[in-house]
Amino acid sequence: MPVEVTWWGHATCTIEDSGVRVLTDPLFVRRFAHLRRRRGELPGPEAAVADVVLVSHLHSDHLHLPSLARLAPGSRLIVPTGTVRSVPGLRMLRAVRGLRITEVGPGDVVRAGEVRVRAVPALHDGRRLPMGPHRSPALGYVVEGEARTYFAGDTGLFDEMAGAVGPVDVALLPVGGWGPYLGHSHLDAGRAAQALARLAPRSAVPVHYGTYWPVGMDAVRPHEFHSPGDEFVRKAALLAPEVAVHRLSHGEQVRPEAAR
């Protein structure tokens, strides 16, 4: 069966490969902190069904404890090195929900059923903000089964990206954020298109845009909320025309290899 990707919104995706369901950075709430979901229905219970869950870094829109609490008891969680030490609430979830947590760093490989999950570096501040002195690396992951699917998490563009990630068939790339004025430790649509040209996958799906936005800022640079997906499609066509780009709606799925 070809790999299948579902985008639930923000950085939350399900990757199905070789009979294994991999969930990325689950975020299943209408509102948290100063952010509210402005587009797309909340994912239903099926979104929380996974054989393995990947957390890219410790920011609360990627490691969201109430969303992790929706996982089935005993779920397997792969997180950056130092996460359990840095996030006390995760230790409580492990005790109450029986989560099986594996900490990894760049280069580590974890097998989950018929797939291998390889941790790769990211250019991003991985700390649990604003609390605590501890640091954990921000990571991306490559899910290797019938296809090699790269989930970038949150990252900027860095010189060693193609070598660190390696050959991939599908790239899930962040193209925006949850607020205006992205820094260089993020990919906007233009930098994501540059990353696509370097990685040269067969297919790509833009993520991490058009879902959450700060409360009371609907009129502040609204194009940065609405346009990154379409802008990425346009820029990718110029910089990486050989890559098939699939801009999904919330909850939509695609089989990138079959669509090629």
XYZ file of N, CA, C and O in Angstrom, residues 3-4 38 41 43 67 70 74 77-78 80-81 86 90 95 115 132 149 171 183 196 201 207 211 229 236:
104
model
N 2.320 5.024 0.679
C 2.238 5.874 1.855
C 1.059 6.826 1.708
O 0.745 7.295 0.605
N 0.387 7.098 2.828
C -0.746 8.017 2.832
C -0.508 9.064 3.918
O -0.114 8.727 5.028
N -8.454 29.018 13.817
C -9.274 29.859 12.958
C -9.745 29.141 11.707
O -10.606 29.662 10.986
N -12.023 22.113 11.050
C -12.674 21.502 12.200
C -11.645 20.807 13.089
O -10.589 20.381 12.621
N -9.840 17.898 14.789
C -9.737 16.490 14.394
C -10.578 15.603 15.306
O -10.665 15.818 16.519
N -3.365 17.312 24.492
C -3.553 16.514 23.277
C -2.909 15.142 23.424
O -3.475 14.127 22.990
N -4.986 12.472 25.004
C -6.020 11.812 24.208
C -5.531 10.530 23.558
O -6.321 9.777 22.994
N -0.770 3.417 26.870
C 0.326 2.602 26.376
C 0.899 3.035 25.054
O 1.756 2.348 24.496
N 5.713 6.973 22.306
C 6.027 8.369 22.059
C 7.528 8.512 21.856
O 8.322 8.035 22.667
N 7.930 9.148 20.754
C 9.342 9.417 20.478
C 9.558 10.913 20.597
O 8.885 11.713 19.932
N 12.551 14.328 21.755
C 13.973 14.690 21.822
C 14.596 14.366 23.177
O 13.924 14.350 24.216
N 15.885 14.145 23.157
C 16.646 13.897 24.380
C 16.415 15.015 25.399
O 16.452 16.192 25.065
N 12.619 17.861 31.213
C 12.242 19.260 31.033
C 10.745 19.513 31.176
O 10.343 20.644 31.424
N 4.787 15.568 31.460
C 4.920 14.358 30.660
C 5.191 13.151 31.558
O 4.725 12.045 31.276
N 2.960 8.131 33.893
C 2.507 7.336 35.041
C 1.028 6.994 34.939
O 0.620 5.855 35.213
N 8.311 -0.091 10.044
C 8.995 1.139 9.632
C 10.136 1.459 10.600
O 10.154 1.009 11.742
N 12.260 27.080 32.693
C 13.330 26.123 32.903
C 14.590 26.372 32.114
O 14.557 26.914 31.019
N 9.597 9.315 4.303
C 8.812 10.530 4.505
C 9.476 11.385 5.561
O 9.659 10.954 6.706
N 8.212 15.015 1.482
C 8.635 15.998 2.483
C 7.431 16.754 3.011
O 6.669 17.336 2.229
N 10.907 34.266 12.241
C 12.348 34.439 12.248
C 13.023 33.413 11.365
O 12.381 32.536 10.767
N 13.036 22.569 -0.432
C 12.523 21.549 -1.350
C 13.507 21.312 -2.495
O 13.760 20.168 -2.886
N 12.696 15.734 -3.079
C 11.835 14.561 -2.949
C 10.958 14.418 -4.196
O 10.960 15.282 -5.079
N 2.787 22.242 5.492
C 2.090 22.158 6.776
C 2.475 23.373 7.617
O 3.204 24.242 7.169
N -3.798 27.652 10.462
C -4.625 26.938 11.447
C -4.828 27.778 12.697
O -5.967 28.100 13.053
N 0.367 28.579 2.015
C 0.227 27.350 1.241
C 0.275 27.602 -0.248
O 1.029 26.954 -0.989
N 7.577 26.769 -5.194
C 8.102 25.434 -5.452
C 8.094 25.133 -6.943
O 9.008 24.468 -7.459
